[in-house]
Amino acid sequence: MEHAWLPVTPGREEEFATSIGAALSIIEAAPGCHGAEVHRQIENASVFLLLVRWISVEAHMDFRASPEFETWRSQTHPFYDSPATVTHFTDVLPR
């Protein structure tokens, strides 16, 4: 699971939410992606969390090396107040 902490420039949150909503289909169409979702922090409305269920970290890295990632980047990264923090998690208690 990719966990991306997305700090958005204050005042651009609604514009970002619209843009990332449209851009999610880019990630979801990538090989190895099993779905993605975006959440907005309650305590700080300028912080968003992107969760992507990749089959593997390698599948995520393949996406980052693809032309589609550049399209994703052009639609989301201009809104960031500072660089996103991206980490990967594994299920501890799979169901």
mmCIF file of N, CA and C in Angstrom:
data_model
loop_
_atom_site.group_PDB
_atom_site.id
_atom_site.type_symbol
_atom_site.label_atom_id
_atom_site.label_comp_id
_atom_site.label_asym_id
_atom_site.label_seq_id
_atom_site.Cartn_x
_atom_site.Cartn_y
_atom_site.Cartn_z
ATOM 1 N N MET A 1 0.847 -1.174 0.000
ATOM 2 C CA MET A 1 0.000 0.000 0.000
ATOM 3 C C MET A 1 0.890 1.234 0.000
ATOM 4 N N GLU A 2 0.671 2.071 -0.979
ATOM 5 C CA GLU A 2 1.358 3.370 -1.017
ATOM 6 C C GLU A 2 0.593 4.334 -0.120
ATOM 7 N N HIS A 3 1.335 5.074 0.667
ATOM 8 C CA HIS A 3 0.792 6.095 1.559
ATOM 9 C C HIS A 3 1.486 7.389 1.161
ATOM 10 N N ALA A 4 0.737 8.326 0.569
ATOM 11 C CA ALA A 4 1.325 9.595 0.133
ATOM 12 C C ALA A 4 0.663 10.741 0.890
ATOM 13 N N TRP A 5 1.472 11.447 1.663
ATOM 14 C CA TRP A 5 1.041 12.602 2.449
ATOM 15 C C TRP A 5 1.212 13.810 1.541
ATOM 16 N N LEU A 6 0.103 14.493 1.212
ATOM 17 C CA LEU A 6 0.119 15.556 0.211
ATOM 18 C C LEU A 6 -0.219 16.907 0.851
ATOM 19 N N PRO A 7 0.792 17.745 1.100
ATOM 20 C CA PRO A 7 0.543 19.070 1.665
ATOM 21 C C PRO A 7 0.211 20.062 0.540
ATOM 22 N N VAL A 8 -1.008 20.548 0.526
ATOM 23 C CA VAL A 8 -1.489 21.421 -0.544
ATOM 24 C C VAL A 8 -1.379 22.881 -0.104
ATOM 25 N N THR A 9 -1.063 23.746 -1.048
ATOM 26 C CA THR A 9 -0.967 25.174 -0.773
ATOM 27 C C THR A 9 -2.308 25.684 -0.235
ATOM 28 N N PRO A 10 -2.301 26.323 0.933
ATOM 29 C CA PRO A 10 -3.552 26.850 1.490
ATOM 30 C C PRO A 10 -4.263 27.762 0.481
ATOM 31 N N GLY A 11 -5.565 27.585 0.407
ATOM 32 C CA GLY A 11 -6.371 28.352 -0.534
ATOM 33 C C GLY A 11 -6.608 27.634 -1.853
ATOM 34 N N ARG A 12 -5.871 26.531 -2.092
ATOM 35 C CA ARG A 12 -6.012 25.789 -3.348
ATOM 36 C C ARG A 12 -6.608 24.395 -3.129
ATOM 37 N N GLU A 13 -7.130 24.153 -1.943
ATOM 38 C CA GLU A 13 -7.610 22.814 -1.589
ATOM 39 C C GLU A 13 -8.741 22.325 -2.488
ATOM 40 N N GLU A 14 -9.722 23.169 -2.758
ATOM 41 C CA GLU A 14 -10.864 22.728 -3.568
ATOM 42 C C GLU A 14 -10.441 22.459 -5.004
ATOM 43 N N GLU A 15 -9.590 23.320 -5.526
ATOM 44 C CA GLU A 15 -9.061 23.129 -6.883
ATOM 45 C C GLU A 15 -8.263 21.825 -6.957
ATOM 46 N N PHE A 16 -7.457 21.565 -5.930
ATOM 47 C CA PHE A 16 -6.687 20.322 -5.884
ATOM 48 C C PHE A 16 -7.608 19.113 -5.813
ATOM 49 N N ALA A 17 -8.630 19.173 -4.961
ATOM 50 C CA ALA A 17 -9.551 18.044 -4.816
ATOM 51 C C ALA A 17 -10.201 17.701 -6.153
ATOM 52 N N THR A 18 -10.575 18.704 -6.912
ATOM 53 C CA THR A 18 -11.162 18.466 -8.235
ATOM 54 C C THR A 18 -10.141 17.838 -9.168
ATOM 55 N N SER A 19 -8.925 18.374 -9.161
ATOM 56 C CA SER A 19 -7.880 17.883 -10.065
ATOM 57 C C SER A 19 -7.467 16.455 -9.735
ATOM 58 N N ILE A 20 -7.250 16.160 -8.468
ATOM 59 C CA ILE A 20 -6.820 14.802 -8.117
ATOM 60 C C ILE A 20 -7.959 13.806 -8.338
ATOM 61 N N GLY A 21 -9.190 14.254 -8.144
ATOM 62 C CA GLY A 21 -10.328 13.382 -8.418
ATOM 63 C C GLY A 21 -10.356 12.946 -9.872
ATOM 64 N N ALA A 22 -10.076 13.881 -10.766
ATOM 65 C CA ALA A 22 -10.030 13.559 -12.192
ATOM 66 C C ALA A 22 -8.807 12.714 -12.528
ATOM 67 N N ALA A 23 -7.702 12.936 -11.820
ATOM 68 C CA ALA A 23 -6.445 12.242 -12.124
ATOM 69 C C ALA A 23 -6.380 10.828 -11.553
ATOM 70 N N LEU A 24 -7.248 10.484 -10.616
ATOM 71 C CA LEU A 24 -7.201 9.146 -10.015
ATOM 72 C C LEU A 24 -7.315 8.039 -11.055
ATOM 73 N N SER A 25 -8.059 8.283 -12.117
ATOM 74 C CA SER A 25 -8.217 7.252 -13.154
ATOM 75 C C SER A 25 -6.886 6.905 -13.809
ATOM 76 N N ILE A 26 -5.936 7.834 -13.806
ATOM 77 C CA ILE A 26 -4.605 7.566 -14.380
ATOM 78 C C ILE A 26 -3.909 6.483 -13.559
ATOM 79 N N ILE A 27 -3.922 6.635 -12.244
ATOM 80 C CA ILE A 27 -3.294 5.637 -11.369
ATOM 81 C C ILE A 27 -4.057 4.320 -11.433
ATOM 82 N N GLU A 28 -5.378 4.407 -11.365
ATOM 83 C CA GLU A 28 -6.182 3.184 -11.319
ATOM 84 C C GLU A 28 -6.067 2.356 -12.592
ATOM 85 N N ALA A 29 -5.672 2.981 -13.705
ATOM 86 C CA ALA A 29 -5.482 2.250 -14.963
ATOM 87 C C ALA A 29 -4.089 1.636 -15.073
ATOM 88 N N ALA A 30 -3.197 1.967 -14.146
ATOM 89 C CA ALA A 30 -1.814 1.479 -14.211
ATOM 90 C C ALA A 30 -1.755 -0.016 -13.902
ATOM 91 N N PRO A 31 -0.896 -0.746 -14.611
ATOM 92 C CA PRO A 31 -0.711 -2.168 -14.294
ATOM 93 C C PRO A 31 -0.275 -2.337 -12.838
ATOM 94 N N GLY A 32 -0.901 -3.263 -12.153
ATOM 95 C CA GLY A 32 -0.539 -3.540 -10.766
ATOM 96 C C GLY A 32 -1.282 -2.714 -9.743
ATOM 97 N N CYS A 33 -2.135 -1.785 -10.180
ATOM 98 C CA CYS A 33 -2.918 -0.990 -9.237
ATOM 99 C C CYS A 33 -4.246 -1.686 -8.978
ATOM 100 N N HIS A 34 -4.571 -1.837 -7.697
ATOM 101 C CA HIS A 34 -5.829 -2.468 -7.303
ATOM 102 C C HIS A 34 -6.777 -1.463 -6.661
ATOM 103 N N GLY A 35 -6.600 -0.184 -6.980
ATOM 104 C CA GLY A 35 -7.500 0.843 -6.470
ATOM 105 C C GLY A 35 -6.765 1.942 -5.731
ATOM 106 N N ALA A 36 -7.409 3.104 -5.680
ATOM 107 C CA ALA A 36 -6.818 4.264 -5.016
ATOM 108 C C ALA A 36 -7.933 5.086 -4.378
ATOM 109 N N GLU A 37 -7.569 5.790 -3.321
ATOM 110 C CA GLU A 37 -8.530 6.669 -2.658
ATOM 111 C C GLU A 37 -7.797 7.869 -2.083
ATOM 112 N N VAL A 38 -8.536 8.959 -1.927
ATOM 113 C CA VAL A 38 -7.974 10.200 -1.398
ATOM 114 C C VAL A 38 -8.800 10.619 -0.185
ATOM 115 N N HIS A 39 -8.093 11.050 0.860
ATOM 116 C CA HIS A 39 -8.740 11.521 2.086
ATOM 117 C C HIS A 39 -8.200 12.910 2.415
ATOM 118 N N ARG A 40 -9.037 13.701 3.078
ATOM 119 C CA ARG A 40 -8.627 15.038 3.504
ATOM 120 C C ARG A 40 -8.567 15.061 5.023
ATOM 121 N N GLN A 41 -7.500 15.620 5.548
ATOM 122 C CA GLN A 41 -7.332 15.663 7.001
ATOM 123 C C GLN A 41 -8.360 16.600 7.629
ATOM 124 N N ILE A 42 -8.925 16.186 8.733
ATOM 125 C CA ILE A 42 -9.912 17.000 9.447
ATOM 126 C C ILE A 42 -9.226 18.157 10.172
ATOM 127 N N GLU A 43 -8.116 17.883 10.837
ATOM 128 C CA GLU A 43 -7.433 18.902 11.644
ATOM 129 C C GLU A 43 -6.757 19.979 10.809
ATOM 130 N N ASN A 44 -6.342 19.650 9.601
ATOM 131 C CA ASN A 44 -5.680 20.608 8.710
ATOM 132 C C ASN A 44 -6.184 20.340 7.298
ATOM 133 N N ALA A 45 -7.112 21.145 6.834
ATOM 134 C CA ALA A 45 -7.781 20.914 5.549
ATOM 135 C C ALA A 45 -6.857 21.053 4.345
ATOM 136 N N SER A 46 -5.622 21.478 4.560
ATOM 137 C CA SER A 46 -4.659 21.586 3.462
ATOM 138 C C SER A 46 -3.853 20.309 3.269
ATOM 139 N N VAL A 47 -4.098 19.304 4.094
ATOM 140 C CA VAL A 47 -3.358 18.043 3.996
ATOM 141 C C VAL A 47 -4.289 16.951 3.475
ATOM 142 N N PHE A 48 -3.810 16.260 2.442
ATOM 143 C CA PHE A 48 -4.546 15.150 1.845
ATOM 144 C C PHE A 48 -3.706 13.888 1.966
ATOM 145 N N LEU A 49 -4.378 12.748 1.953
ATOM 146 C CA LEU A 49 -3.715 11.452 2.019
ATOM 147 C C LEU A 49 -4.168 10.625 0.829
ATOM 148 N N LEU A 50 -3.210 10.177 0.035
ATOM 149 C CA LEU A 50 -3.484 9.292 -1.097
ATOM 150 C C LEU A 50 -3.069 7.885 -0.693
ATOM 151 N N LEU A 51 -3.990 6.945 -0.813
ATOM 152 C CA LEU A 51 -3.707 5.533 -0.556
ATOM 153 C C LEU A 51 -3.902 4.777 -1.860
ATOM 154 N N VAL A 52 -2.867 4.049 -2.273
ATOM 155 C CA VAL A 52 -2.944 3.273 -3.515
ATOM 156 C C VAL A 52 -2.578 1.832 -3.202
ATOM 157 N N ARG A 53 -3.438 0.917 -3.602
ATOM 158 C CA ARG A 53 -3.191 -0.512 -3.393
ATOM 159 C C ARG A 53 -2.457 -1.066 -4.617
ATOM 160 N N TRP A 54 -1.145 -1.144 -4.510
ATOM 161 C CA TRP A 54 -0.309 -1.715 -5.566
ATOM 162 C C TRP A 54 -0.078 -3.191 -5.271
ATOM 163 N N ILE A 55 0.089 -3.975 -6.318
ATOM 164 C CA ILE A 55 0.404 -5.394 -6.146
ATOM 165 C C ILE A 55 1.803 -5.554 -5.549
ATOM 166 N N SER A 56 2.675 -4.552 -5.792
ATOM 167 C CA SER A 56 4.044 -4.576 -5.259
ATOM 168 C C SER A 56 4.628 -3.171 -5.334
ATOM 169 N N VAL A 57 5.704 -2.946 -4.599
ATOM 170 C CA VAL A 57 6.421 -1.671 -4.697
ATOM 171 C C VAL A 57 6.956 -1.505 -6.115
ATOM 172 N N GLU A 58 7.371 -2.604 -6.729
ATOM 173 C CA GLU A 58 7.897 -2.546 -8.098
ATOM 174 C C GLU A 58 6.841 -2.027 -9.068
ATOM 175 N N ALA A 59 5.584 -2.426 -8.880
ATOM 176 C CA ALA A 59 4.509 -1.925 -9.746
ATOM 177 C C ALA A 59 4.381 -0.411 -9.601
ATOM 178 N N HIS A 60 4.529 0.090 -8.378
ATOM 179 C CA HIS A 60 4.487 1.534 -8.164
ATOM 180 C C HIS A 60 5.676 2.211 -8.854
ATOM 181 N N MET A 61 6.858 1.634 -8.717
ATOM 182 C CA MET A 61 8.042 2.216 -9.349
ATOM 183 C C MET A 61 7.920 2.191 -10.879
ATOM 184 N N ASP A 62 7.329 1.133 -11.413
ATOM 185 C CA ASP A 62 7.095 1.073 -12.866
ATOM 186 C C ASP A 62 6.167 2.204 -13.297
ATOM 187 N N PHE A 63 5.129 2.460 -12.516
ATOM 188 C CA PHE A 63 4.224 3.570 -12.827
ATOM 189 C C PHE A 63 4.982 4.888 -12.799
ATOM 190 N N ARG A 64 5.824 5.080 -11.793
ATOM 191 C CA ARG A 64 6.581 6.338 -11.689
ATOM 192 C C ARG A 64 7.531 6.548 -12.867
ATOM 193 N N ALA A 65 7.927 5.459 -13.527
ATOM 194 C CA ALA A 65 8.823 5.561 -14.686
ATOM 195 C C ALA A 65 8.050 5.685 -16.000
ATOM 196 N N SER A 66 6.734 5.704 -15.934
ATOM 197 C CA SER A 66 5.911 5.697 -17.147
ATOM 198 C C SER A 66 5.530 7.109 -17.594
ATOM 199 N N PRO A 67 5.169 7.247 -18.872
ATOM 200 C CA PRO A 67 4.661 8.543 -19.346
ATOM 201 C C PRO A 67 3.380 8.964 -18.610
ATOM 202 N N GLU A 68 2.595 7.991 -18.175
ATOM 203 C CA GLU A 68 1.359 8.306 -17.461
ATOM 204 C C GLU A 68 1.634 9.021 -16.140
ATOM 205 N N PHE A 69 2.776 8.696 -15.516
ATOM 206 C CA PHE A 69 3.119 9.383 -14.275
ATOM 207 C C PHE A 69 3.342 10.869 -14.529
ATOM 208 N N GLU A 70 3.934 11.201 -15.663
ATOM 209 C CA GLU A 70 4.158 12.618 -15.982
ATOM 210 C C GLU A 70 2.830 13.347 -16.132
ATOM 211 N N THR A 71 1.838 12.670 -16.690
ATOM 212 C CA THR A 71 0.501 13.263 -16.790
ATOM 213 C C THR A 71 -0.081 13.457 -15.396
ATOM 214 N N TRP A 72 0.039 12.428 -14.554
ATOM 215 C CA TRP A 72 -0.413 12.518 -13.159
ATOM 216 C C TRP A 72 0.261 13.693 -12.459
ATOM 217 N N ARG A 73 1.558 13.766 -12.618
ATOM 218 C CA ARG A 73 2.338 14.821 -11.957
ATOM 219 C C ARG A 73 1.868 16.207 -12.393
ATOM 220 N N SER A 74 1.624 16.379 -13.684
ATOM 221 C CA SER A 74 1.220 17.694 -14.189
ATOM 222 C C SER A 74 -0.141 18.123 -13.637
ATOM 223 N N GLN A 75 -0.976 17.160 -13.249
ATOM 224 C CA GLN A 75 -2.315 17.470 -12.753
ATOM 225 C C GLN A 75 -2.389 17.597 -11.234
ATOM 226 N N THR A 76 -1.354 17.144 -10.531
ATOM 227 C CA THR A 76 -1.419 17.146 -9.067
ATOM 228 C C THR A 76 -0.293 17.935 -8.394
ATOM 229 N N HIS A 77 0.915 17.789 -8.853
ATOM 230 C CA HIS A 77 2.066 18.370 -8.155
ATOM 231 C C HIS A 77 2.082 19.895 -8.103
ATOM 232 N N PRO A 78 1.515 20.613 -9.079
ATOM 233 C CA PRO A 78 1.537 22.079 -8.974
ATOM 234 C C PRO A 78 0.809 22.629 -7.742
ATOM 235 N N PHE A 79 -0.008 21.821 -7.105
ATOM 236 C CA PHE A 79 -0.769 22.265 -5.938
ATOM 237 C C PHE A 79 -0.017 22.072 -4.625
ATOM 238 N N TYR A 80 1.084 21.330 -4.639
ATOM 239 C CA TYR A 80 1.776 20.994 -3.394
ATOM 240 C C TYR A 80 2.487 22.206 -2.813
ATOM 241 N N ASP A 81 2.338 22.382 -1.513
ATOM 242 C CA ASP A 81 3.013 23.436 -0.775
ATOM 243 C C ASP A 81 4.463 23.046 -0.488
ATOM 244 N N SER A 82 4.699 21.749 -0.359
ATOM 245 C CA SER A 82 6.032 21.172 -0.182
ATOM 246 C C SER A 82 5.965 19.759 -0.757
ATOM 247 N N PRO A 83 7.106 19.110 -0.949
ATOM 248 C CA PRO A 83 7.077 17.776 -1.569
ATOM 249 C C PRO A 83 6.225 16.777 -0.782
ATOM 250 N N ALA A 84 5.586 15.899 -1.518
ATOM 251 C CA ALA A 84 4.813 14.817 -0.905
ATOM 252 C C ALA A 84 5.766 13.855 -0.202
ATOM 253 N N THR A 85 5.275 13.219 0.842
ATOM 254 C CA THR A 85 6.018 12.168 1.530
ATOM 255 C C THR A 85 5.366 10.847 1.168
ATOM 256 N N VAL A 86 6.132 9.965 0.519
ATOM 257 C CA VAL A 86 5.585 8.702 0.028
ATOM 258 C C VAL A 86 6.299 7.539 0.706
ATOM 259 N N THR A 87 5.512 6.638 1.282
ATOM 260 C CA THR A 87 6.037 5.423 1.898
ATOM 261 C C THR A 87 5.131 4.258 1.508
ATOM 262 N N HIS A 88 5.599 3.056 1.791
ATOM 263 C CA HIS A 88 4.842 1.847 1.454
ATOM 264 C C HIS A 88 4.622 1.008 2.707
ATOM 265 N N PHE A 89 3.450 0.389 2.763
ATOM 266 C CA PHE A 89 3.073 -0.452 3.895
ATOM 267 C C PHE A 89 2.647 -1.822 3.390
ATOM 268 N N THR A 90 2.723 -2.809 4.273
ATOM 269 C CA THR A 90 2.233 -4.151 3.980
ATOM 270 C C THR A 90 1.192 -4.529 5.027
ATOM 271 N N ASP A 91 0.302 -5.428 4.668
ATOM 272 C CA ASP A 91 -0.722 -5.885 5.609
ATOM 273 C C ASP A 91 -0.081 -6.681 6.739
ATOM 274 N N VAL A 92 -0.441 -6.360 7.957
ATOM 275 C CA VAL A 92 0.006 -7.116 9.122
ATOM 276 C C VAL A 92 -1.009 -8.216 9.425
ATOM 277 N N LEU A 93 -2.269 -7.881 9.243
ATOM 278 C CA LEU A 93 -3.359 -8.819 9.510
ATOM 279 C C LEU A 93 -4.252 -8.906 8.273
ATOM 280 N N PRO A 94 -3.769 -9.547 7.204
ATOM 281 C CA PRO A 94 -4.582 -9.603 5.987
ATOM 282 C C PRO A 94 -5.912 -10.311 6.238
ATOM 283 N N ARG A 95 -6.942 -9.824 5.565
ATOM 284 C CA ARG A 95 -8.276 -10.426 5.688
ATOM 285 C C ARG A 95 -8.733 -10.931 4.352
#
